[in-house]
Short mmCIF file of C-alpha atoms in Angstrom, two decimals:
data_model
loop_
_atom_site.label_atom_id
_atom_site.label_comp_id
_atom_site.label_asym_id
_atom_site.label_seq_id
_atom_site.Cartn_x
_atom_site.Cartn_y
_atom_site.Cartn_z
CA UNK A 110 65.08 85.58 66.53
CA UNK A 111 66.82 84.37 64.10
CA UNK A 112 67.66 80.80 63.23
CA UNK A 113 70.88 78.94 63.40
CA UNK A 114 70.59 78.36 59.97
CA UNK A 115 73.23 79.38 57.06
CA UNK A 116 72.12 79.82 53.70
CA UNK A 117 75.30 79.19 51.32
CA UNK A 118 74.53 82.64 49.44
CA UNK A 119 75.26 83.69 53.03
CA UNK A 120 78.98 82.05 53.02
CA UNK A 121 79.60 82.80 49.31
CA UNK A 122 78.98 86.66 49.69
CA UNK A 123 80.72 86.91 53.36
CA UNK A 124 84.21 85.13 51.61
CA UNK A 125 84.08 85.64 48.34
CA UNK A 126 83.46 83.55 45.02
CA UNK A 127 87.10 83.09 44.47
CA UNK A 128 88.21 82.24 47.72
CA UNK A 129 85.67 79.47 47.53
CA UNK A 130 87.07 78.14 44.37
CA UNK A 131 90.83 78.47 44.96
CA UNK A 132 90.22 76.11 48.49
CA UNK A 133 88.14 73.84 45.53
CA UNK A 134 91.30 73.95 43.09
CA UNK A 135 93.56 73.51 45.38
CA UNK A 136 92.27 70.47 47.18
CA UNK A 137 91.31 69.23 43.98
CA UNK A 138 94.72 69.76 42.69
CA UNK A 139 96.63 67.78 45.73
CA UNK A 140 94.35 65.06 45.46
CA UNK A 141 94.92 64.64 41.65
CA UNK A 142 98.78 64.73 42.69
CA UNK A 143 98.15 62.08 45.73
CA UNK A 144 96.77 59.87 43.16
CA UNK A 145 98.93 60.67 40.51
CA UNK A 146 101.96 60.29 42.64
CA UNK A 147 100.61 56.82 43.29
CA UNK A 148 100.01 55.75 40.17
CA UNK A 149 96.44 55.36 40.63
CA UNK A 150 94.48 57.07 38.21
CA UNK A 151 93.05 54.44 36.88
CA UNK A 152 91.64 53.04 40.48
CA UNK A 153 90.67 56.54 42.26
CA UNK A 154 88.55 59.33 40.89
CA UNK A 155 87.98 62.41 42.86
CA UNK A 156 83.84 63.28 43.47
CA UNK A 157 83.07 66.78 42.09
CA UNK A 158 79.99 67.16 44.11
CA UNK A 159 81.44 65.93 47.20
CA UNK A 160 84.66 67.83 47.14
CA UNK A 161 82.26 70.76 46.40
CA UNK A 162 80.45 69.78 49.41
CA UNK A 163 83.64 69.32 51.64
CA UNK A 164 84.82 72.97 50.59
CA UNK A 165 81.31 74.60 51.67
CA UNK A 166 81.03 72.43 55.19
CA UNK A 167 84.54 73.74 56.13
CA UNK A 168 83.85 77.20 54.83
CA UNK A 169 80.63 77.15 57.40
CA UNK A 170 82.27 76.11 60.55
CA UNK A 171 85.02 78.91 59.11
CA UNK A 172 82.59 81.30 59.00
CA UNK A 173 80.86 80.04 62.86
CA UNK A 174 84.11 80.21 64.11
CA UNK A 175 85.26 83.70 63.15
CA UNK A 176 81.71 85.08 64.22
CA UNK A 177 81.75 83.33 67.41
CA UNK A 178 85.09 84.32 68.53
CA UNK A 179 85.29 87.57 66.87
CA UNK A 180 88.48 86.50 64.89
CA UNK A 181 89.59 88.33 61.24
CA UNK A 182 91.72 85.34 60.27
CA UNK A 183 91.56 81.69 61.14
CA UNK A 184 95.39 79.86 61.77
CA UNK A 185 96.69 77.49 60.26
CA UNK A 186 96.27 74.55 62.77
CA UNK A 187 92.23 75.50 62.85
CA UNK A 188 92.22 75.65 58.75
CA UNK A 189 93.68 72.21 58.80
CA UNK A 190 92.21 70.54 61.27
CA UNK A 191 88.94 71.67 60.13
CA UNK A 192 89.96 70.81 56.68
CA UNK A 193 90.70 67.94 57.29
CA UNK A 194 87.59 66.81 59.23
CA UNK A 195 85.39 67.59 56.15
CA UNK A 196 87.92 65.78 53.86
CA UNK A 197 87.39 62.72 56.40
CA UNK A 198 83.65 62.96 56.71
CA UNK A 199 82.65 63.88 52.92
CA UNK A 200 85.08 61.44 51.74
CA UNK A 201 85.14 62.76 48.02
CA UNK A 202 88.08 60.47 46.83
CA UNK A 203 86.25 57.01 45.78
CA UNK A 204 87.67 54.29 44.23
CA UNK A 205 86.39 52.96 40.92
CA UNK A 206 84.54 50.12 41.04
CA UNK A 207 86.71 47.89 38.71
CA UNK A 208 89.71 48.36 40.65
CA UNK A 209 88.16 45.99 43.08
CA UNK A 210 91.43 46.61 45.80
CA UNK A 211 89.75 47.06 49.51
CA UNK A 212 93.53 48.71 50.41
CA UNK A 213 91.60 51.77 48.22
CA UNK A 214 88.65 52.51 51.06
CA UNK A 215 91.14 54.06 52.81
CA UNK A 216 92.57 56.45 50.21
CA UNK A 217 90.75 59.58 51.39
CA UNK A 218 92.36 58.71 55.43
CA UNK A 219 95.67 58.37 53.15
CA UNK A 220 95.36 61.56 51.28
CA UNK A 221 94.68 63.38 54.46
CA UNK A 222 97.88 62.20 56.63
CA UNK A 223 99.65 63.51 53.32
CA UNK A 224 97.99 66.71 53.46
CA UNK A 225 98.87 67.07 56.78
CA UNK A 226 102.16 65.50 56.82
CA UNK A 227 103.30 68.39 53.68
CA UNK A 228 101.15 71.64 55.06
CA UNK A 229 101.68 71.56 58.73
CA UNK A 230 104.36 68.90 59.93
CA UNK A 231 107.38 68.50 57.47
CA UNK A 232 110.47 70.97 58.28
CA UNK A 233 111.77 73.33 55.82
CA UNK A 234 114.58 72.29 53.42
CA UNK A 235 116.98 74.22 55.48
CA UNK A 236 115.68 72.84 58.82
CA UNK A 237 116.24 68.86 58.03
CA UNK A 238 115.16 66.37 60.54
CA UNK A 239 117.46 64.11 62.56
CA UNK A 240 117.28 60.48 61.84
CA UNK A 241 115.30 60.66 65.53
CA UNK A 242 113.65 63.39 64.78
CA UNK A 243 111.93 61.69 61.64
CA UNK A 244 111.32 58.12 63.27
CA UNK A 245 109.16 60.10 65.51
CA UNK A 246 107.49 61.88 62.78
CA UNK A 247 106.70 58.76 60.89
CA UNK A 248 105.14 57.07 64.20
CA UNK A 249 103.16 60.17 64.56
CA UNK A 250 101.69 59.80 61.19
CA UNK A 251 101.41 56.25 61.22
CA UNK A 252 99.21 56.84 64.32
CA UNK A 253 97.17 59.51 63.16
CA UNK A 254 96.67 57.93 59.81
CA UNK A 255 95.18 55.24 62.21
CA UNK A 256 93.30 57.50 63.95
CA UNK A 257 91.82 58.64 60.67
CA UNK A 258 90.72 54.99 59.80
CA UNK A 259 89.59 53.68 62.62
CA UNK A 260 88.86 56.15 65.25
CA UNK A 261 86.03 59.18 65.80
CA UNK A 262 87.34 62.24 64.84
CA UNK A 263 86.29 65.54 66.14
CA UNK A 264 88.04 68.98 64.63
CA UNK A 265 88.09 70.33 67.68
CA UNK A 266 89.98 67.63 68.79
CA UNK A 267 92.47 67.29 65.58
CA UNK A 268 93.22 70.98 66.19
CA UNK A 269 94.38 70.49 69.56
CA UNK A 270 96.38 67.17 68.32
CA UNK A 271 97.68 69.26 65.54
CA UNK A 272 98.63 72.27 68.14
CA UNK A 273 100.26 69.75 70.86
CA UNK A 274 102.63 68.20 68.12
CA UNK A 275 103.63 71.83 66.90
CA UNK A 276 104.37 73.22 70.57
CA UNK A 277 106.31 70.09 71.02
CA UNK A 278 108.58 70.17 67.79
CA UNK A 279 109.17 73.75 68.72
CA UNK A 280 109.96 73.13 72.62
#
C-alpha cells in the first residue's frame, strides 16, 4: 500500500518546472506591487523560502484535488481559495524589524483581500459597478479581510464563500 505521502519531485514532474515558477513569479510579482503600491518597501520584504513554500503547499492540495476527483483543470474559485489559504497560513510577507508599525502584522491578510478583490471580485471596465453595487463590495471585503485576521480559515470553506458571492453577483 502505498503511503499518503507526496514527494515534491512527485508534484514538480506531474505540473511541470515552469508552471511551478510562473505561480512563484507571479505571486511574487503582486506582492512586490501590493507593497510598492503602498509605499512600503522599506517596512515589508517578501520571504523567498516561504513564498517558495506557499507555491508547493497549494500545488499539493492541487494535485490531491485533481486525483481525487478525477478533474483535468482546477477553476478559478478552487485556485484562489486554495491560494489564498497557503498565502494566509505561510505568511511569506514579513515586516522588517525596524519598521516597528504593529498595523504591518497584518499585511499578508491585506495582500490577500487585494488578491482576491482584483482576480475574482472586481467587474470588468465595461461592466462598472453601481454606487450600491460597490458599497456592498467594499463591506464584503472589509468582512473577509476580517475574516482573514481574526477568524479560522479553511479552503474548503473560502471556496464556497468565494462561489456564494459569485452566484450572487451573477443572480
Amino acid at each position: 500500500m502505498r503511503e499518503n505521502c507526496l514527494s515534491y519531485s512527485e508534484i514538480v514532474n506531474y505540473f511541470g518546472d515552469e508552471k511551478i515558477t510562473d505561480r512563484y513569479r507571479f505571486l511574487y510579482d503582486k506582492i512586490t506591487e501590493y507593497i510598492a503600491v503602498r509605499g512600503l518597501q522599506d517596512k515589508l520584504m517578501i520571504h523567498e523560502g516561504l513564498l517558495q513554500q506557499t507555491v508547493m503547499d497549494y500545488f499539493v492540495d492541487i494535485y490531491r484535488l485533481k486525483e481525487f476527483h478525477k478533474i483535468d483543470k482546477a477553476d478559478m474559485t478552487k485556485i484562489l481559495a486554495y491560494e489564498a489559504y497557503w498565502l494566509l497560513r505561510r505568511k511569506p510577507i514579513l515586516p522588517l524589524a525596524k519598521s516597528g508599525e504593529s498595523r504591518l502584522i497584518f499585511a499578508n491578510e491585506g495582500f490577500v483581500t487585494t488578491l482576491v478583490a482584483h482576480e475574482f471580485l472586481l467587474p470588468s471596465a465595461d461592466e462598472p459597478l453601481s454606487q450600491n453595487e460597490e458599497e456592498y463590495m467594499l463591506e464584503f471585503l472589509r468582512h473577509l479581510n476580517y475574516h482573514f485576521k481574526y477568524r479560522n480559515i479553511e479552503k474548503q470553506n473560502l471556496e464556497l464563500v468565494l462561489l456564494s458571492f459569485k452566484t450572487g453577483r451573477s443572480v
